[in-house]
Coordinates of C-alpha atoms in Angstrom, one line a residue:
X1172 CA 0.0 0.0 0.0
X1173 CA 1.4 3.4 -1.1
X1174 CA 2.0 6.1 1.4
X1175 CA 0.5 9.3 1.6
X1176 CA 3.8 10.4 1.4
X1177 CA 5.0 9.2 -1.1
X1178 CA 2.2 9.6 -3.3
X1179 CA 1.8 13.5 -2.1
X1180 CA 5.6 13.5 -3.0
X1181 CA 4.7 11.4 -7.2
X1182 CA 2.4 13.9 -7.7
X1183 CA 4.3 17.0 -6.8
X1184 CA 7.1 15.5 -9.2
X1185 CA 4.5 14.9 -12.3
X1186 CA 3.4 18.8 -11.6
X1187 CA 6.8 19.8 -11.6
X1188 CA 8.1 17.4 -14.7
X1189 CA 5.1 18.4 -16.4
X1190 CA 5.9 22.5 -16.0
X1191 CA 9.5 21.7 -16.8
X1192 CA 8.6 20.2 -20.0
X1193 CA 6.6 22.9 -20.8
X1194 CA 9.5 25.3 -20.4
X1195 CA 11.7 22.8 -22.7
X1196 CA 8.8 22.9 -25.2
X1197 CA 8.8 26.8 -25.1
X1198 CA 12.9 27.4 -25.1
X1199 CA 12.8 25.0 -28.2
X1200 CA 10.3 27.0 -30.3
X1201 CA 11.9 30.3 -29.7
X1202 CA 15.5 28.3 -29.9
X1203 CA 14.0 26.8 -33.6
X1204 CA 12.6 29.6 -35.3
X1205 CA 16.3 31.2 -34.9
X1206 CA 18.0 27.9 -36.2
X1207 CA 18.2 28.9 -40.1
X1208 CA 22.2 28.8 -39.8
X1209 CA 22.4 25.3 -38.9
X1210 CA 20.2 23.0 -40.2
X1211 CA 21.5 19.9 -38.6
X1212 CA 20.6 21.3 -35.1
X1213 CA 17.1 22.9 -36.1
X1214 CA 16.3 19.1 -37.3
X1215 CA 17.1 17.6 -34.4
X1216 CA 15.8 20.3 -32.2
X1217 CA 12.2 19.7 -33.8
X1218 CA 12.5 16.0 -33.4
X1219 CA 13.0 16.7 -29.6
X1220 CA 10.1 19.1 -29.8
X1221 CA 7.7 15.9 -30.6
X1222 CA 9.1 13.9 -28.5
X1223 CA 8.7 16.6 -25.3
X1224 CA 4.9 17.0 -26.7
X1225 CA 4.3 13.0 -26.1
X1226 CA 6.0 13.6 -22.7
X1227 CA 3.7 16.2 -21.8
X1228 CA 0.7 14.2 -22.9
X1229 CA 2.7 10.6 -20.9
X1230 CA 2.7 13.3 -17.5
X1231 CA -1.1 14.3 -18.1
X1232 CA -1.6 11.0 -18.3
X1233 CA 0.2 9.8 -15.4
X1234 CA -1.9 12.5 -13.2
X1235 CA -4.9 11.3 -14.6
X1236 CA -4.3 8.0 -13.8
X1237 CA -3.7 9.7 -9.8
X1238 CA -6.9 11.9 -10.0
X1239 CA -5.0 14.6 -10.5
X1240 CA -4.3 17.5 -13.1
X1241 CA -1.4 19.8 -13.8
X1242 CA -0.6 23.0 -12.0
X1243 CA -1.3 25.8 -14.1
X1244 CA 0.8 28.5 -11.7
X1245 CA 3.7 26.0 -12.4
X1246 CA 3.1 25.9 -16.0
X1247 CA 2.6 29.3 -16.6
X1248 CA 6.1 30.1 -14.6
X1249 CA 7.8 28.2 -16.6
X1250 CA 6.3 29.2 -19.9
X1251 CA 7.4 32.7 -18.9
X1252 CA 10.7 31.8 -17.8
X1253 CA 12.0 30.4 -21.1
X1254 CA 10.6 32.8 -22.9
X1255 CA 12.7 35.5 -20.9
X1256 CA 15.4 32.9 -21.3
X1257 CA 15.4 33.0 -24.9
X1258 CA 15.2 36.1 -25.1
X1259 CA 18.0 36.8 -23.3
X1260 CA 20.2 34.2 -25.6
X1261 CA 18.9 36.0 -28.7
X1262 CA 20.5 39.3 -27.5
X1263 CA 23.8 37.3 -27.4
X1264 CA 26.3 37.2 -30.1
X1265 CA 27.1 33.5 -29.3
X1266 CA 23.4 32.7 -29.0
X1267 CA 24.1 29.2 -30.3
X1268 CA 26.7 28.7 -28.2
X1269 CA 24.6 29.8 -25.1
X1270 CA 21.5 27.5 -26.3
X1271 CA 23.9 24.6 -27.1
X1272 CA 25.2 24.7 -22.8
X1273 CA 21.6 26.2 -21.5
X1274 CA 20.3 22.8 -23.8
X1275 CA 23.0 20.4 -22.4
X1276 CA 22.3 21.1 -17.9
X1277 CA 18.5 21.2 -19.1
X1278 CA 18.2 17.8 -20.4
X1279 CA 20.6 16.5 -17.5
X1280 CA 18.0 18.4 -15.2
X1281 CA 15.5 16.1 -17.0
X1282 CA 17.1 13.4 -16.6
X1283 CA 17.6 13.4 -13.3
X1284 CA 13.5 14.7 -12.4
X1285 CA 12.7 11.4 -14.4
X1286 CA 14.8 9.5 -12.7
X1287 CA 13.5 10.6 -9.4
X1288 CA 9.6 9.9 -10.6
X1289 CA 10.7 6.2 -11.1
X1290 CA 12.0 5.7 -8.2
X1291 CA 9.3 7.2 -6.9
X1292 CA 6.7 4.9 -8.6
X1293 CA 6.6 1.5 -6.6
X1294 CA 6.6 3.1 -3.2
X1295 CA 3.5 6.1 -4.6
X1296 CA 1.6 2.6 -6.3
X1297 CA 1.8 3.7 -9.4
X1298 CA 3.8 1.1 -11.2
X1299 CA 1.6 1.6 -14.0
X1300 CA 3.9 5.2 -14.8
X1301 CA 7.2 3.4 -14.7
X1302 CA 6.9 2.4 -18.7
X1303 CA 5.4 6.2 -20.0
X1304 CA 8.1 7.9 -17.6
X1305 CA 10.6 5.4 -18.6
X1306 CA 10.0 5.9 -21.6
X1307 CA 10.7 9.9 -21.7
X1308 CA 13.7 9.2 -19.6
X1309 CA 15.2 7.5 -22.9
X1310 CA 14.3 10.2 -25.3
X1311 CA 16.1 12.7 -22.6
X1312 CA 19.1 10.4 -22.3
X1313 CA 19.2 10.3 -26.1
X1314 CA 18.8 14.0 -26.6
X1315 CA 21.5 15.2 -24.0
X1316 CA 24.0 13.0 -25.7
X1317 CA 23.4 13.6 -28.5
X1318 CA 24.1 17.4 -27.0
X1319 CA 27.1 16.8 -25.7
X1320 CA 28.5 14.8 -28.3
X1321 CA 28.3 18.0 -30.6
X1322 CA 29.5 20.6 -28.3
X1323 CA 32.6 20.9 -30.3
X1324 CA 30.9 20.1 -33.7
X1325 CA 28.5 23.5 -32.8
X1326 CA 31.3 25.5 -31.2
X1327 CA 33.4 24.9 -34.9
X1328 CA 30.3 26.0 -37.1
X1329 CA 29.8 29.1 -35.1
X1330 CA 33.2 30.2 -35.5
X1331 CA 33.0 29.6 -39.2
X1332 CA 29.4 31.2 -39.5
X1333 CA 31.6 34.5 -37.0
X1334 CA 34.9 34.4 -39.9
X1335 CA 32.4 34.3 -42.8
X1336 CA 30.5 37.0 -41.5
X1337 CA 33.9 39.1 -40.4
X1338 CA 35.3 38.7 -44.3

């Protein structure tokens, strides 16, 4: 039998994975509409996009299954804070650059809240999440290396894009 406890503590953890892939969702449409310049990384940037759309709807699910619905003060936080995020980046002359480490500790940081949620699933009784959040785990793990495996590939573009633009 799960514990108040822990299921108090699931749920808080779907509200907050849910607003955190909102604010991944937002960063990555402001990020892709400013991706013209390098193809490659608009691509897979839009791929993650539909993947963080299934995880949203995996997360509503997973509440639903509890009884319980997002947090729209969350949501709306986190909406707002990538927006000012991107925003910020945009003004930078290394925007990729910025994006490419802001990208890398965010998908870490989502790693790590779905890793916490399945650990959390036996003891909230909610074994039924562990394949959905699972799941989304693997597209994060995929995404963040695929990340960091291009640091240098991204960091070598935008100094050619910078000596192009300087001739």
């Amino acid at each position: 039998m799960a514990t108040n406890t822990a299921r108090d503590t699931f749920i808080v953890g779907l509200r907050n994975a849910h607003a955190m892939e909102i604010q991944a969702r937002e960063l990555m449409e402001r990020q892709s509409e400013r991706l013209d310049e390098y193809p490659e990384i608009k691509q897979k940037v839009s791929m993650h996009l539909q993947e963080t759309n299934e995880q949203l709807r995996r997360l509503e699910q997973c509440l639903e299954a509890c009884g319980e619905s997002t947090s729209s003060v969350k949501d709306t936080t986190q909406s707002v804070a990538a927006n000012l995020q991107a925003m910020m980046h945009a003004m930078a002359g290394d925007e990729i650059l910025k994006n490419t480490f802001a990208n890398n500790a965010f998908e870490n940081f989502e790693i790590a809240a779905y890793k916490s949620l399945l650990a959390l699933c036996r003891a909230a009784g909610m074994d039924q999440a562990r394949a959905p959040l699972q799941q989304s785990l693997q597209e994060e793990e995929r995404m963040a290396d695929w990340i960091d495996g291009n640091v240098e590939k991204v960091t070598m573009e935008y100094l050619q894009h910078q000596q192009r633009h300087a001739a």
